[in-house]
Amino acid sequence: MILISGATGTIGSRIMPILVSQGHAVRAMSRRPDAIPAIDGVDVVAADFDDPASLAAAVDGITALFLVTMYPSAEPKHDQAMLTAAAEAGVSRVVKLSAIGTGERLDAETTVGGWHLAAEQAVTTSGLSWTLLRPSTFASNLLTFASLIESGRPLPDPAGGARQGVIDPVDVAAVAAEALTGAGHAGRTYTLTGPESLSLDEQAEILRRVLERPISTVDLTLAEAREQLLAVGRSPAAADMALTGVAWVRRGHNAVVTDDVARVLGRPPTDFESWARANRAGFLGAA
């Protein structure tokens, strides 16, 4: 049986149907089990990274683990708690969802994805067979702008026009499923991107064609982006950590395209326009 932590999240929710369709036994874990998508054949369990007893129950009988924790509510200690429970239960394999750029330096004093790096180090020293996934920005992040598009307001661009290797989260989930079940992935770190590097303006132009409506963008300074994060409830520490990644992107460091998706899946990654057409309905009627 394979345990999916973060089963309500962008990637976890997409891994489960892939694994079930392949005939694997799946257990889904969340602090909010009622929010886990209902999928026939998926065992649902409530667990909390701060509750060791719940983690022990979640990993009982598990052979492989998909591990994801989300800042700011999660910390590297949560990854360590999950890994400890997994090792004690005899779990043999862990696939960790991290992020592109983890461990790179923004400057002499600042590391990109510091909390991801600490979590990765916990994974690679856990004694389990491990695979790290470092995806680029998700195409599905654009869906959070659906109401802006519907009302004709511009999309905010804190990246300042910088390009990114935008990826369909279904491709990330497919790579995760393969790493959880296939051979040859132990000790590998996969940097996952789409087939093209796009700015937000270029993504907006594609959405204009797909949605057949005008879409504009507006640049945000880092200070303005920080104020927006604080306004939606991020703590100052969480906002500053997020902006470290944004500053890294603004300097052009995420204008990266790799062939890792193709090498793992044996097919090219989904391009942004194909993703947009497949998700067109998600942008409509959002005002």
Tab-separated table of C-alpha atoms in Angstrom:
chain	number	residue	atom	x	y	z
A	1	MET	CA	0.000	0.000	0.000
A	2	ILE	CA	1.160	3.540	-0.833
A	3	LEU	CA	0.511	6.446	1.549
A	4	ILE	CA	-0.203	9.875	0.067
A	5	SER	CA	0.310	12.682	2.564
A	6	GLY	CA	-1.153	16.046	1.635
A	7	ALA	CA	-3.940	14.176	-0.134
A	8	THR	CA	-6.073	17.315	-0.469
A	9	GLY	CA	-3.284	19.251	-2.176
A	10	THR	CA	-2.487	20.077	-5.791
A	11	ILE	CA	-0.242	17.063	-6.354
A	12	GLY	CA	-1.455	14.568	-3.763
A	13	SER	CA	-5.040	14.733	-5.039
A	14	ARG	CA	-3.813	14.039	-8.573
A	15	ILE	CA	-1.535	11.111	-7.670
A	16	MET	CA	-4.298	8.984	-6.168
A	17	PRO	CA	-6.377	8.343	-9.317
A	18	ILE	CA	-3.208	7.542	-11.258
A	19	LEU	CA	-2.131	4.915	-8.735
A	20	VAL	CA	-5.633	3.440	-8.410
A	21	SER	CA	-5.926	3.170	-12.206
A	22	GLN	CA	-2.673	1.198	-12.165
A	23	GLY	CA	-4.066	-1.237	-9.605
A	24	HIS	CA	-2.134	-0.038	-6.545
A	25	ALA	CA	-3.553	0.049	-3.032
A	26	VAL	CA	-3.637	3.645	-1.792
A	27	ARG	CA	-4.098	5.302	1.578
A	28	ALA	CA	-4.802	9.047	1.723
A	29	MET	CA	-3.726	11.097	4.744
A	30	SER	CA	-4.870	14.543	5.815
A	31	ARG	CA	-5.703	16.533	8.899
A	32	ARG	CA	-9.028	17.117	7.105
A	33	PRO	CA	-10.003	13.680	5.809
A	34	ASP	CA	-13.482	14.916	4.863
A	35	ALA	CA	-11.806	17.164	2.251
A	36	ILE	CA	-10.009	14.284	0.506
A	37	PRO	CA	-11.529	13.615	-2.935
A	38	ALA	CA	-13.713	10.516	-2.872
A	39	ILE	CA	-12.009	7.858	-4.991
A	40	ASP	CA	-13.088	4.222	-5.020
A	41	GLY	CA	-10.397	2.001	-3.554
A	42	VAL	CA	-8.647	4.728	-1.531
A	43	ASP	CA	-8.370	4.198	2.220
A	44	VAL	CA	-8.707	7.525	4.071
A	45	VAL	CA	-6.988	8.270	7.371
A	46	ALA	CA	-6.841	11.343	9.602
A	47	ALA	CA	-3.339	12.230	10.747
A	48	ASP	CA	-1.386	15.255	11.931
A	49	PHE	CA	2.362	15.809	11.688
A	50	ASP	CA	2.307	17.026	15.308
A	51	ASP	CA	0.636	13.805	16.521
A	52	PRO	CA	3.113	10.868	16.448
A	53	ALA	CA	0.415	8.302	17.284
A	54	SER	CA	-1.651	9.361	14.261
A	55	LEU	CA	1.417	9.122	12.019
A	56	ALA	CA	2.173	5.619	13.303
A	57	ALA	CA	-1.375	4.557	12.428
A	58	ALA	CA	-1.138	6.187	9.001
A	59	VAL	CA	2.041	4.324	8.000
A	60	ASP	CA	0.991	0.925	9.374
A	61	GLY	CA	1.230	-1.573	6.522
A	62	ILE	CA	2.639	1.005	4.081
A	63	THR	CA	5.480	0.204	1.654
A	64	ALA	CA	5.966	3.606	-0.028
A	65	LEU	CA	5.294	7.192	1.043
A	66	PHE	CA	4.591	10.396	-0.866
A	67	LEU	CA	5.718	13.155	1.467
A	68	VAL	CA	4.592	16.753	1.197
A	69	THR	CA	4.475	19.449	3.854
A	70	MET	CA	3.402	23.026	3.239
A	71	TYR	CA	4.946	26.184	4.672
A	72	PRO	CA	4.054	28.159	6.781
A	73	SER	CA	1.920	25.676	8.725
A	74	ALA	CA	4.523	22.948	8.261
A	75	GLU	CA	8.172	22.824	9.261
A	76	PRO	CA	11.076	20.438	8.534
A	77	LYS	CA	10.351	18.811	11.897
A	78	HIS	CA	7.111	17.563	10.366
A	79	ASP	CA	9.010	15.808	7.589
A	80	GLN	CA	11.294	14.307	10.221
A	81	ALA	CA	8.327	13.100	12.291
A	82	MET	CA	6.785	11.427	9.243
A	83	LEU	CA	10.092	9.843	8.255
A	84	THR	CA	10.674	8.525	11.765
A	85	ALA	CA	7.244	6.897	11.805
A	86	ALA	CA	7.827	5.487	8.315
A	87	ALA	CA	11.211	3.999	9.196
A	88	GLU	CA	9.833	2.401	12.354
A	89	ALA	CA	6.970	0.880	10.312
A	90	GLY	CA	9.336	-0.609	7.735
A	91	VAL	CA	8.401	1.694	4.856
A	92	SER	CA	11.012	1.185	2.145
A	93	ARG	CA	10.550	4.139	-0.217
A	94	VAL	CA	9.817	7.866	0.086
A	95	VAL	CA	9.154	10.407	-2.662
A	96	LYS	CA	9.444	13.978	-1.399
A	97	LEU	CA	7.780	16.968	-3.071
A	98	SER	CA	10.158	19.909	-2.865
A	99	ALA	CA	10.581	22.897	-5.205
A	100	ILE	CA	12.822	24.089	-8.007
A	101	GLY	CA	15.799	26.168	-6.900
A	102	THR	CA	15.982	24.611	-3.446
A	103	GLY	CA	19.379	25.241	-1.881
A	104	GLU	CA	20.512	27.814	-4.435
A	105	ARG	CA	21.904	31.103	-3.166
A	106	LEU	CA	20.157	34.407	-3.679
A	107	ASP	CA	23.133	36.174	-2.123
A	108	ALA	CA	25.871	35.440	0.393
A	109	GLU	CA	23.400	35.341	3.275
A	110	THR	CA	20.175	34.015	1.735
A	111	THR	CA	19.311	30.490	0.591
A	112	VAL	CA	16.372	29.812	-1.690
A	113	GLY	CA	13.886	27.332	-0.212
A	114	GLY	CA	15.671	27.016	3.106
A	115	TRP	CA	12.860	25.044	4.712
A	116	HIS	CA	12.652	22.757	1.663
A	117	LEU	CA	16.403	22.172	1.907
A	118	ALA	CA	16.164	21.115	5.547
A	119	ALA	CA	13.309	18.758	4.666
A	120	GLU	CA	15.285	17.288	1.759
A	121	GLN	CA	18.230	16.649	4.061
A	122	ALA	CA	15.929	14.806	6.466
A	123	VAL	CA	14.781	12.618	3.569
A	124	THR	CA	18.233	11.835	2.189
A	125	THR	CA	19.551	10.855	5.640
A	126	SER	CA	16.445	8.867	6.643
A	127	GLY	CA	17.781	5.449	5.634
A	128	LEU	CA	14.832	5.000	3.252
A	129	SER	CA	15.179	4.736	-0.498
A	130	TRP	CA	14.391	8.295	-1.624
A	131	THR	CA	13.521	10.413	-4.639
A	132	LEU	CA	13.268	14.226	-4.603
A	133	LEU	CA	10.908	16.109	-6.912
A	134	ARG	CA	11.645	19.786	-7.567
A	135	PRO	CA	8.876	21.134	-9.796
A	136	SER	CA	8.756	24.595	-11.309
A	137	THR	CA	5.720	26.838	-10.856
A	138	PHE	CA	2.387	25.092	-11.463
A	139	ALA	CA	0.205	26.117	-14.390
A	140	SER	CA	-2.759	25.690	-12.043
A	141	ASN	CA	-1.595	28.713	-10.039
A	142	LEU	CA	-3.244	30.777	-12.791
A	143	LEU	CA	-6.632	29.459	-11.677
A	144	THR	CA	-6.338	31.644	-8.570
A	145	PHE	CA	-6.653	34.601	-10.963
A	146	ALA	CA	-9.939	33.362	-12.457
A	147	SER	CA	-12.042	36.055	-10.783
A	148	LEU	CA	-9.632	38.772	-11.960
A	149	ILE	CA	-9.886	37.510	-15.529
A	150	GLU	CA	-13.675	37.289	-15.337
A	151	SER	CA	-13.956	40.880	-14.073
A	152	GLY	CA	-11.370	42.274	-16.499
A	153	ARG	CA	-8.789	43.192	-13.879
A	154	PRO	CA	-5.050	42.749	-14.559
A	155	LEU	CA	-3.107	39.756	-13.284
A	156	PRO	CA	-0.419	40.743	-10.748
A	157	ASP	CA	3.142	39.826	-11.751
A	158	PRO	CA	5.629	39.907	-8.865
A	159	ALA	CA	8.152	38.129	-11.105
A	160	GLY	CA	8.609	41.312	-13.115
A	161	GLY	CA	8.261	39.640	-16.508
A	162	ALA	CA	10.730	36.846	-15.764
A	163	ARG	CA	10.163	33.534	-17.517
A	164	GLN	CA	9.516	30.221	-15.753
A	165	GLY	CA	9.264	26.604	-16.887
A	166	VAL	CA	5.558	26.385	-16.052
A	167	ILE	CA	4.412	22.783	-15.525
A	168	ASP	CA	1.077	20.983	-15.564
A	169	PRO	CA	0.619	19.530	-12.042
A	170	VAL	CA	-0.727	16.334	-13.609
A	171	ASP	CA	2.762	15.762	-15.002
A	172	VAL	CA	4.256	16.210	-11.534
A	173	ALA	CA	1.746	13.712	-10.151
A	174	ALA	CA	2.557	11.236	-12.932
A	175	VAL	CA	6.285	11.473	-12.174
A	176	ALA	CA	5.559	10.998	-8.474
A	177	ALA	CA	3.457	7.901	-9.210
A	178	GLU	CA	6.256	6.431	-11.304
A	179	ALA	CA	8.857	7.214	-8.627
A	180	LEU	CA	6.658	5.559	-5.990
A	181	THR	CA	6.194	2.353	-7.969
A	182	GLY	CA	8.853	2.037	-10.671
A	183	ALA	CA	12.493	1.047	-10.715
A	184	GLY	CA	15.564	3.213	-11.154
A	185	HIS	CA	14.497	6.297	-9.187
A	186	ALA	CA	16.344	5.727	-5.911
A	187	GLY	CA	18.715	8.543	-5.019
A	188	ARG	CA	17.491	10.726	-7.896
A	189	THR	CA	16.549	14.410	-7.798
A	190	TYR	CA	14.224	15.396	-10.637
A	191	THR	CA	13.823	19.031	-11.662
A	192	LEU	CA	10.408	19.087	-13.300
A	193	THR	CA	9.399	21.730	-15.839
A	194	GLY	CA	7.106	22.175	-18.751
A	195	PRO	CA	8.442	22.194	-22.328
A	196	GLU	CA	8.751	25.985	-22.540
A	197	SER	CA	9.814	28.917	-20.413
A	198	LEU	CA	7.074	31.558	-20.233
A	199	SER	CA	6.583	34.958	-18.663
A	200	LEU	CA	3.229	35.855	-17.138
A	201	ASP	CA	2.586	38.107	-20.163
A	202	GLU	CA	3.141	35.117	-22.448
A	203	GLN	CA	0.847	32.957	-20.343
A	204	ALA	CA	-1.775	35.721	-20.470
A	205	GLU	CA	-1.495	35.881	-24.260
A	206	ILE	CA	-2.160	32.150	-24.474
A	207	LEU	CA	-5.134	32.495	-22.131
A	208	ARG	CA	-6.484	35.305	-24.311
A	209	ARG	CA	-6.648	32.886	-27.226
A	210	VAL	CA	-8.102	30.058	-25.175
A	211	LEU	CA	-10.681	32.109	-23.255
A	212	GLU	CA	-11.344	34.583	-26.064
A	213	ARG	CA	-11.297	37.605	-23.797
A	214	PRO	CA	-8.845	40.419	-23.033
A	215	ILE	CA	-6.335	39.719	-20.261
A	216	SER	CA	-3.698	42.143	-19.027
A	217	THR	CA	-0.936	41.996	-16.418
A	218	VAL	CA	0.593	44.500	-14.038
A	219	ASP	CA	4.056	44.337	-12.481
A	220	LEU	CA	4.346	44.343	-8.703
A	221	THR	CA	7.393	45.439	-6.768
A	222	LEU	CA	8.643	43.070	-4.094
A	223	ALA	CA	7.336	45.493	-1.474
A	224	GLU	CA	3.874	45.456	-3.053
A	225	ALA	CA	3.959	41.664	-3.274
A	226	ARG	CA	4.882	41.489	0.402
A	227	GLU	CA	1.946	43.705	1.355
A	228	GLN	CA	-0.402	41.445	-0.592
A	229	LEU	CA	0.913	38.356	1.200
A	230	LEU	CA	0.473	40.022	4.589
A	231	ALA	CA	-3.032	41.122	3.608
A	232	VAL	CA	-4.097	37.518	2.976
A	233	GLY	CA	-2.786	36.375	6.345
A	234	ARG	CA	0.820	35.321	5.747
A	235	SER	CA	3.122	35.974	8.664
A	236	PRO	CA	6.023	38.372	8.057
A	237	ALA	CA	8.461	35.422	8.194
A	238	ALA	CA	6.400	33.421	5.701
A	239	ALA	CA	6.060	36.416	3.391
A	240	ASP	CA	9.803	37.056	3.451
A	241	MET	CA	10.564	33.424	2.681
A	242	ALA	CA	8.169	33.464	-0.274
A	243	LEU	CA	9.725	36.674	-1.554
A	244	THR	CA	13.187	35.138	-1.468
A	245	GLY	CA	11.926	32.727	-4.117
A	246	VAL	CA	10.285	35.556	-6.053
A	247	ALA	CA	13.521	37.560	-6.033
A	248	TRP	CA	15.357	34.498	-7.354
A	249	VAL	CA	12.822	34.195	-10.178
A	250	ARG	CA	13.064	37.925	-10.980
A	251	ARG	CA	16.800	37.485	-11.587
A	252	GLY	CA	16.048	34.969	-14.316
A	253	HIS	CA	17.081	31.835	-12.443
A	254	ASN	CA	13.825	29.967	-13.078
A	255	ALA	CA	13.928	30.353	-16.858
A	256	VAL	CA	14.790	26.653	-16.895
A	257	VAL	CA	13.521	23.786	-19.052
A	258	THR	CA	14.632	20.214	-18.341
A	259	ASP	CA	13.912	16.834	-19.915
A	260	ASP	CA	13.280	15.082	-16.586
A	261	VAL	CA	9.536	14.651	-17.189
A	262	ALA	CA	10.179	13.089	-20.588
A	263	ARG	CA	12.928	10.818	-19.241
A	264	VAL	CA	10.723	9.508	-16.428
A	265	LEU	CA	7.409	9.247	-18.297
A	266	GLY	CA	8.613	8.481	-21.808
A	267	ARG	CA	6.531	11.347	-23.201
A	268	PRO	CA	6.957	15.117	-23.380
A	269	PRO	CA	5.497	17.339	-20.670
A	270	THR	CA	2.208	19.082	-21.371
A	271	ASP	CA	2.563	22.541	-22.898
A	272	PHE	CA	0.803	25.504	-21.299
A	273	GLU	CA	-1.759	26.002	-24.064
A	274	SER	CA	-2.841	22.359	-23.871
A	275	TRP	CA	-3.177	22.706	-20.104
A	276	ALA	CA	-5.194	25.920	-20.505
A	277	ARG	CA	-7.594	24.324	-23.007
A	278	ALA	CA	-8.086	21.311	-20.733
A	279	ASN	CA	-8.827	23.635	-17.793
A	280	ARG	CA	-10.817	26.295	-19.647
A	281	ALA	CA	-13.927	25.715	-17.543
A	282	GLY	CA	-12.010	26.576	-14.372
A	283	PHE	CA	-11.575	30.150	-15.599
A	284	LEU	CA	-15.218	30.719	-16.493
A	285	GLY	CA	-17.960	31.997	-14.249
A	286	ALA	CA	-15.564	32.895	-11.437
A	287	ALA	CA	-16.625	36.517	-10.812
